Amino acid sequence: MKALLLYPQFPQSFWSYDRFMEIAGLKAAIPPLGIITVAALLPEDWEIRFCDRNVKLETEADWQWCDLVIISAMLVQKPDFHALIKKAVRLGKKVAVGGPYPTSLPQDAMDSGAHYLILDEGEMTVPLFLEALSQGKSHGIFRSPEKPDVTLSPMPRFDLLKRDAYLMMAMQFSRGCPFNCEFCDIITLYGRKPRTKEPSQAIAELQALYDLGWRGSLFIVDDNFIGNQRNVKRFLRELIPWVKQHNYPFTFITEASVNLAEDDELLHLMQEAGFYAVFLGIETPDQDSLQVTNKLQNTRNPLIEACRKINQAGMLIYAGFIIGFDGERTGAGKRIEAFVEQTSIPQPMLGILQALPNTALWNRLQTEQRLVKGVGATEVGDQNSLMNFKPTRPLAEIARDYVETFWTLYEPQNYLRRCFQQCLNIGSLKERKQTMQFSPGQGLRIVAQLIWLQGLKRPEIRGQFWRQFWTILVSKPQVLNMYLGLCAAGEHFWEYRVLARKRITQQLGYDPMTASAPPKPEPVLVKLS
């Protein structure tokens, strides 16, 4: 069997870092772990070609060569996902699909013509698909209510990646999250019981990346890295001697719940292992909204203190925020602005609440008949899509809150000030290379571009850029790579805030920053004879 594995293109989004990738000479932030894990589950005698379409497009020769096309996608990749299915069908190729999008909404893939739907987690359903193929079945839907034991998961096919095209490499230690946030689809897809790999298994994956020549940042893409704290501590205790023995070849970033700040031992272990950053789901500083959405882990201790403690443990904070929760009070955006300023979080991901399919929020809104017809789950896109349900406060107010807040947060002077302050806030790094890493070529390219773009070209930030640059260089040089990387990412966000405003304006029919309601139509003048 000749299988062409495709990963669809992402639209321009908060996380696409388009302008930063251009500056750094890269193509994409992280590789797709799911589909290269599926590749490891396929028979050894199959011929495989893999294309991440965010890095390089497949050729027409690839299409002619293959017998089977396998596509994995998330909701946000919808347009390219459907285009690929339809092209494969038009060329007479069999199509198998999987990933979070088809798993949540299988009918969409079927409507576009997919022959095989390999849903849920591949360790359980790829074998079912292979059995159906061996029996000559021309189509099928393969599901499993059971969750796989990830200690038996194969090592992803890292060798298939064009590794020098990515900002970071990626690995996964666990799946699932113990919490019950109403809006989150992670627990729907992967369950509330975090399943972890064995420490030796995870170390073997790191060794494989090391042997392939990777050096630099590595994203542990777990939905909640600290969901199973006992097992993650076991992993970290084995990771620390490995990174020391290999002279700290990787620095790590991951996602975690904010209760990370409650565990001093865990913070210390992550610091010793070389974690330089963590993404936190803060969502909102409004305690009543956290209660409504059942994110109770964020209500146990003051969020600002939690952020400070994580900074002191040597980690940069990325964070997600959401506008539009039920019962939300006017001014939610301003309160998020104030929180971000107090914590100096450089890159707050701000989104408008969406009801994702099969979540507790989706089910509740469906019962309350508040889902908007014609704006269903397949219209859920990037963080600047309008709501697909009827909110409890005026949509125009929410849209204005979102656009004004995003615009203010990513005003260049505000952004650079937070980058600078966050880097100063980060606690002792000791002797470890615990910071964002770039190759010498990438580093020189970024510095040259920054000197031109921010040190010379932009008069509104020129002085600020040089003052902050020299302060970091003199007082805290160990975070210089991190600081320059954050500055370079600003070029993406300053373009993206314009796009986000444009997208909301197109959906509303007016610019929410200049009008609080749709403009009234001009009166029609009738000339009387």
PDB file of C-alpha atoms in Angstrom, residues 105-287:
ATOM      1  CA  LEU A 105     -18.336  15.953  13.608  1.00  0.00           C
ATOM      2  CA  PRO A 106     -18.009  12.796  11.497  1.00  0.00           C
ATOM      3  CA  GLN A 107     -20.883  13.723   9.192  1.00  0.00           C
ATOM      4  CA  ASP A 108     -18.879  16.645   7.808  1.00  0.00           C
ATOM      5  CA  ALA A 109     -16.139  14.327   6.544  1.00  0.00           C
ATOM      6  CA  MET A 110     -18.687  11.902   5.125  1.00  0.00           C
ATOM      7  CA  ASP A 111     -20.442  14.725   3.278  1.00  0.00           C
ATOM      8  CA  SER A 112     -17.178  15.618   1.552  1.00  0.00           C
ATOM      9  CA  GLY A 113     -16.687  12.014   0.451  1.00  0.00           C
ATOM     10  CA  ALA A 114     -14.277  10.419   2.932  1.00  0.00           C
ATOM     11  CA  HIS A 115     -14.374   6.633   2.698  1.00  0.00           C
ATOM     12  CA  TYR A 116     -12.881   5.666   6.067  1.00  0.00           C
ATOM     13  CA  LEU A 117     -13.383   7.560   9.332  1.00  0.00           C
ATOM     14  CA  ILE A 118     -10.708   6.574  11.864  1.00  0.00           C
ATOM     15  CA  LEU A 119     -12.120   8.341  14.911  1.00  0.00           C
ATOM     16  CA  ASP A 120     -11.261   8.664  18.611  1.00  0.00           C
ATOM     17  CA  GLU A 121      -7.686   7.637  19.496  1.00  0.00           C
ATOM     18  CA  GLY A 122      -5.669   5.934  16.792  1.00  0.00           C
ATOM     19  CA  GLU A 123      -4.130   3.233  18.978  1.00  0.00           C
ATOM     20  CA  MET A 124      -7.631   1.744  19.277  1.00  0.00           C
ATOM     21  CA  THR A 125      -9.092   2.486  15.839  1.00  0.00           C
ATOM     22  CA  VAL A 126      -6.219   2.252  13.324  1.00  0.00           C
ATOM     23  CA  PRO A 127      -6.065  -1.548  13.866  1.00  0.00           C
ATOM     24  CA  LEU A 128      -9.833  -1.719  13.157  1.00  0.00           C
ATOM     25  CA  PHE A 129      -9.279   0.226   9.945  1.00  0.00           C
ATOM     26  CA  LEU A 130      -6.396  -2.030   8.881  1.00  0.00           C
ATOM     27  CA  GLU A 131      -8.534  -5.116   9.532  1.00  0.00           C
ATOM     28  CA  ALA A 132     -11.312  -3.674   7.351  1.00  0.00           C
ATOM     29  CA  LEU A 133      -8.814  -2.991   4.558  1.00  0.00           C
ATOM     30  CA  SER A 134      -7.524  -6.568   4.744  1.00  0.00           C
ATOM     31  CA  GLN A 135     -11.105  -7.752   4.308  1.00  0.00           C
ATOM     32  CA  GLY A 136     -11.506  -5.606   1.213  1.00  0.00           C
ATOM     33  CA  LYS A 137     -14.050  -3.201   2.710  1.00  0.00           C
ATOM     34  CA  SER A 138     -14.415  -0.022   0.669  1.00  0.00           C
ATOM     35  CA  HIS A 139     -15.616   2.204   3.505  1.00  0.00           C
ATOM     36  CA  GLY A 140     -16.197   2.224   7.259  1.00  0.00           C
ATOM     37  CA  ILE A 141     -16.456   4.176  10.487  1.00  0.00           C
ATOM     38  CA  PHE A 142     -14.106   3.015  13.231  1.00  0.00           C
ATOM     39  CA  ARG A 143     -14.753   4.100  16.815  1.00  0.00           C
ATOM     40  CA  SER A 144     -13.835   2.903  20.279  1.00  0.00           C
ATOM     41  CA  PRO A 145     -15.417   3.884  23.589  1.00  0.00           C
ATOM     42  CA  GLU A 146     -12.279   2.641  25.345  1.00  0.00           C
ATOM     43  CA  LYS A 147      -9.222   4.820  25.876  1.00  0.00           C
ATOM     44  CA  PRO A 148      -5.852   3.313  24.959  1.00  0.00           C
ATOM     45  CA  ASP A 149      -3.077   2.583  27.385  1.00  0.00           C
ATOM     46  CA  VAL A 150      -0.547   5.176  26.213  1.00  0.00           C
ATOM     47  CA  THR A 151       2.317   3.181  27.706  1.00  0.00           C
ATOM     48  CA  LEU A 152       1.786   0.970  24.634  1.00  0.00           C
ATOM     49  CA  SER A 153       1.729   3.857  22.149  1.00  0.00           C
ATOM     50  CA  PRO A 154       4.406   3.691  19.465  1.00  0.00           C
ATOM     51  CA  MET A 155       7.096   6.305  19.138  1.00  0.00           C
ATOM     52  CA  PRO A 156       6.002   8.981  16.630  1.00  0.00           C
ATOM     53  CA  ARG A 157       7.761   8.943  13.259  1.00  0.00           C
ATOM     54  CA  PHE A 158       9.924  11.987  13.948  1.00  0.00           C
ATOM     55  CA  ASP A 159      12.063  10.962  10.964  1.00  0.00           C
ATOM     56  CA  LEU A 160       9.245  12.014   8.590  1.00  0.00           C
ATOM     57  CA  LEU A 161       9.469  15.666   9.671  1.00  0.00           C
ATOM     58  CA  LYS A 162      11.379  18.474   7.961  1.00  0.00           C
ATOM     59  CA  ARG A 163      12.685  19.382  11.378  1.00  0.00           C
ATOM     60  CA  ASP A 164      14.588  22.518  10.403  1.00  0.00           C
ATOM     61  CA  ALA A 165      11.315  24.110   9.210  1.00  0.00           C
ATOM     62  CA  TYR A 166       9.840  24.235  12.739  1.00  0.00           C
ATOM     63  CA  LEU A 167      10.349  26.629  15.631  1.00  0.00           C
ATOM     64  CA  MET A 168       9.978  23.761  18.134  1.00  0.00           C
ATOM     65  CA  MET A 169       9.762  20.015  18.191  1.00  0.00           C
ATOM     66  CA  ALA A 170       6.928  18.314  20.080  1.00  0.00           C
ATOM     67  CA  MET A 171       6.245  15.287  22.219  1.00  0.00           C
ATOM     68  CA  GLN A 172       3.366  14.082  24.379  1.00  0.00           C
ATOM     69  CA  PHE A 173       3.605  12.637  27.878  1.00  0.00           C
ATOM     70  CA  SER A 174      -0.075  12.439  28.848  1.00  0.00           C
ATOM     71  CA  ARG A 175      -3.627  12.666  27.527  1.00  0.00           C
ATOM     72  CA  GLY A 176      -6.704  13.912  29.327  1.00  0.00           C
ATOM     73  CA  CYS A 177      -7.410  16.386  32.109  1.00  0.00           C
ATOM     74  CA  PRO A 178      -8.923  15.817  35.575  1.00  0.00           C
ATOM     75  CA  PHE A 179     -10.948  19.044  35.566  1.00  0.00           C
ATOM     76  CA  ASN A 180     -14.417  19.683  34.218  1.00  0.00           C
ATOM     77  CA  CYS A 181     -14.431  23.101  32.515  1.00  0.00           C
ATOM     78  CA  GLU A 182     -17.756  23.492  30.769  1.00  0.00           C
ATOM     79  CA  PHE A 183     -16.418  24.912  27.485  1.00  0.00           C
ATOM     80  CA  CYS A 184     -13.507  22.499  26.982  1.00  0.00           C
ATOM     81  CA  ASP A 185     -13.618  19.583  24.534  1.00  0.00           C
ATOM     82  CA  ILE A 186     -10.442  17.901  25.839  1.00  0.00           C
ATOM     83  CA  ILE A 187     -12.355  15.861  28.401  1.00  0.00           C
ATOM     84  CA  THR A 188     -14.863  14.890  25.697  1.00  0.00           C
ATOM     85  CA  LEU A 189     -12.118  13.698  23.359  1.00  0.00           C
ATOM     86  CA  TYR A 190      -9.599  12.247  25.831  1.00  0.00           C
ATOM     87  CA  GLY A 191     -11.365  11.820  29.149  1.00  0.00           C
ATOM     88  CA  ARG A 192     -10.959  13.109  32.690  1.00  0.00           C
ATOM     89  CA  LYS A 193      -8.509  10.440  33.806  1.00  0.00           C
ATOM     90  CA  PRO A 194      -5.040  11.573  32.688  1.00  0.00           C
ATOM     91  CA  ARG A 195      -3.135   8.696  31.116  1.00  0.00           C
ATOM     92  CA  THR A 196       0.640   8.993  31.062  1.00  0.00           C
ATOM     93  CA  LYS A 197       3.500   7.311  29.294  1.00  0.00           C
ATOM     94  CA  GLU A 198       6.250   5.662  31.286  1.00  0.00           C
ATOM     95  CA  PRO A 199       9.196   7.960  32.059  1.00  0.00           C
ATOM     96  CA  SER A 200      11.541   5.629  30.176  1.00  0.00           C
ATOM     97  CA  GLN A 201       9.209   5.759  27.162  1.00  0.00           C
ATOM     98  CA  ALA A 202       9.200   9.572  27.128  1.00  0.00           C
ATOM     99  CA  ILE A 203      12.993   9.689  27.581  1.00  0.00           C
ATOM    100  CA  ALA A 204      13.353   7.328  24.610  1.00  0.00           C
ATOM    101  CA  GLU A 205      11.403   9.803  22.456  1.00  0.00           C
ATOM    102  CA  LEU A 206      13.678  12.629  23.580  1.00  0.00           C
ATOM    103  CA  GLN A 207      16.696  10.486  22.808  1.00  0.00           C
ATOM    104  CA  ALA A 208      15.323   9.815  19.319  1.00  0.00           C
ATOM    105  CA  LEU A 209      14.979  13.554  18.677  1.00  0.00           C
ATOM    106  CA  TYR A 210      18.463  14.107  20.057  1.00  0.00           C
ATOM    107  CA  ASP A 211      19.881  11.399  17.786  1.00  0.00           C
ATOM    108  CA  LEU A 212      18.134  13.003  14.788  1.00  0.00           C
ATOM    109  CA  GLY A 213      20.069  16.175  15.575  1.00  0.00           C
ATOM    110  CA  TRP A 214      17.395  18.371  17.144  1.00  0.00           C
ATOM    111  CA  ARG A 215      18.610  21.035  19.577  1.00  0.00           C
ATOM    112  CA  GLY A 216      16.406  23.798  20.948  1.00  0.00           C
ATOM    113  CA  SER A 217      12.874  24.289  22.213  1.00  0.00           C
ATOM    114  CA  LEU A 218      10.523  21.372  22.668  1.00  0.00           C
ATOM    115  CA  PHE A 219       6.778  21.646  23.329  1.00  0.00           C
ATOM    116  CA  ILE A 220       5.288  18.951  25.566  1.00  0.00           C
ATOM    117  CA  VAL A 221       1.819  19.241  24.052  1.00  0.00           C
ATOM    118  CA  ASP A 222      -0.186  17.629  26.862  1.00  0.00           C
ATOM    119  CA  ASP A 223      -3.643  19.086  27.455  1.00  0.00           C
ATOM    120  CA  ASN A 224      -2.608  19.454  31.094  1.00  0.00           C
ATOM    121  CA  PHE A 225       0.961  18.389  31.803  1.00  0.00           C
ATOM    122  CA  ILE A 226       0.327  18.242  35.560  1.00  0.00           C
ATOM    123  CA  GLY A 227      -3.000  16.388  35.364  1.00  0.00           C
ATOM    124  CA  ASN A 228      -1.389  13.335  36.979  1.00  0.00           C
ATOM    125  CA  GLN A 229       1.066  14.980  39.369  1.00  0.00           C
ATOM    126  CA  ARG A 230       2.457  11.740  40.761  1.00  0.00           C
ATOM    127  CA  ASN A 231       3.454  10.432  37.337  1.00  0.00           C
ATOM    128  CA  VAL A 232       4.731  13.736  36.014  1.00  0.00           C
ATOM    129  CA  LYS A 233       7.073  13.970  39.005  1.00  0.00           C
ATOM    130  CA  ARG A 234       8.354  10.471  38.209  1.00  0.00           C
ATOM    131  CA  PHE A 235       9.062  11.635  34.656  1.00  0.00           C
ATOM    132  CA  LEU A 236      10.784  14.845  35.756  1.00  0.00           C
ATOM    133  CA  ARG A 237      13.030  12.981  38.192  1.00  0.00           C
ATOM    134  CA  GLU A 238      14.310  10.883  35.271  1.00  0.00           C
ATOM    135  CA  LEU A 239      14.384  13.818  32.854  1.00  0.00           C
ATOM    136  CA  ILE A 240      16.683  15.952  35.038  1.00  0.00           C
ATOM    137  CA  PRO A 241      19.708  13.609  34.929  1.00  0.00           C
ATOM    138  CA  TRP A 242      19.115  12.979  31.205  1.00  0.00           C
ATOM    139  CA  VAL A 243      19.232  16.677  30.273  1.00  0.00           C
ATOM    140  CA  LYS A 244      22.302  17.203  32.481  1.00  0.00           C
ATOM    141  CA  GLN A 245      24.083  14.234  30.891  1.00  0.00           C
ATOM    142  CA  HIS A 246      23.284  15.598  27.411  1.00  0.00           C
ATOM    143  CA  ASN A 247      24.262  19.196  28.329  1.00  0.00           C
ATOM    144  CA  TYR A 248      20.719  20.575  28.214  1.00  0.00           C
ATOM    145  CA  PRO A 249      19.997  20.017  24.493  1.00  0.00           C
ATOM    146  CA  PHE A 250      16.334  21.012  24.855  1.00  0.00           C
ATOM    147  CA  THR A 251      14.391  23.638  26.734  1.00  0.00           C
ATOM    148  CA  PHE A 252      10.762  22.833  27.434  1.00  0.00           C
ATOM    149  CA  ILE A 253       7.417  24.576  27.192  1.00  0.00           C
ATOM    150  CA  THR A 254       4.087  22.980  28.112  1.00  0.00           C
ATOM    151  CA  GLU A 255       0.455  23.598  29.069  1.00  0.00           C
ATOM    152  CA  ALA A 256      -0.717  23.290  32.662  1.00  0.00           C
ATOM    153  CA  SER A 257      -3.548  24.241  34.960  1.00  0.00           C
ATOM    154  CA  VAL A 258      -2.946  27.188  37.263  1.00  0.00           C
ATOM    155  CA  ASN A 259      -2.829  24.955  40.349  1.00  0.00           C
ATOM    156  CA  LEU A 260       0.783  24.323  39.296  1.00  0.00           C
ATOM    157  CA  ALA A 261       1.549  27.254  41.611  1.00  0.00           C
ATOM    158  CA  GLU A 262       0.279  25.234  44.592  1.00  0.00           C
ATOM    159  CA  ASP A 263       3.001  22.558  44.305  1.00  0.00           C
ATOM    160  CA  ASP A 264       6.478  23.789  45.245  1.00  0.00           C
ATOM    161  CA  GLU A 265       8.126  20.444  44.539  1.00  0.00           C
ATOM    162  CA  LEU A 266       6.646  20.308  41.035  1.00  0.00           C
ATOM    163  CA  LEU A 267       7.783  23.848  40.281  1.00  0.00           C
ATOM    164  CA  HIS A 268      11.290  22.999  41.474  1.00  0.00           C
ATOM    165  CA  LEU A 269      11.467  19.833  39.341  1.00  0.00           C
ATOM    166  CA  MET A 270      10.277  21.678  36.227  1.00  0.00           C
ATOM    167  CA  GLN A 271      12.861  24.378  36.867  1.00  0.00           C
ATOM    168  CA  GLU A 272      15.648  21.813  37.252  1.00  0.00           C
ATOM    169  CA  ALA A 273      14.568  19.993  34.066  1.00  0.00           C
ATOM    170  CA  GLY A 274      14.800  23.150  31.957  1.00  0.00           C
ATOM    171  CA  PHE A 275      11.193  24.301  31.504  1.00  0.00           C
ATOM    172  CA  TYR A 276      11.347  27.905  30.334  1.00  0.00           C
ATOM    173  CA  ALA A 277       7.634  28.574  29.747  1.00  0.00           C
ATOM    174  CA  VAL A 278       4.131  27.359  30.529  1.00  0.00           C
ATOM    175  CA  PHE A 279       0.739  28.136  28.998  1.00  0.00           C
ATOM    176  CA  LEU A 280      -2.002  28.659  31.601  1.00  0.00           C
ATOM    177  CA  GLY A 281      -5.747  28.626  30.991  1.00  0.00           C
ATOM    178  CA  ILE A 282      -6.625  31.648  33.124  1.00  0.00           C
ATOM    179  CA  GLU A 283      -9.758  32.523  31.063  1.00  0.00           C
ATOM    180  CA  THR A 284     -10.913  35.473  33.193  1.00  0.00           C
ATOM    181  CA  PRO A 285     -10.104  37.264  36.446  1.00  0.00           C
ATOM    182  CA  ASP A 286     -13.880  37.351  37.198  1.00  0.00           C
ATOM    183  CA  GLN A 287     -14.545  34.818  39.947  1.00  0.00           C
TER     184      GLN A 287
END
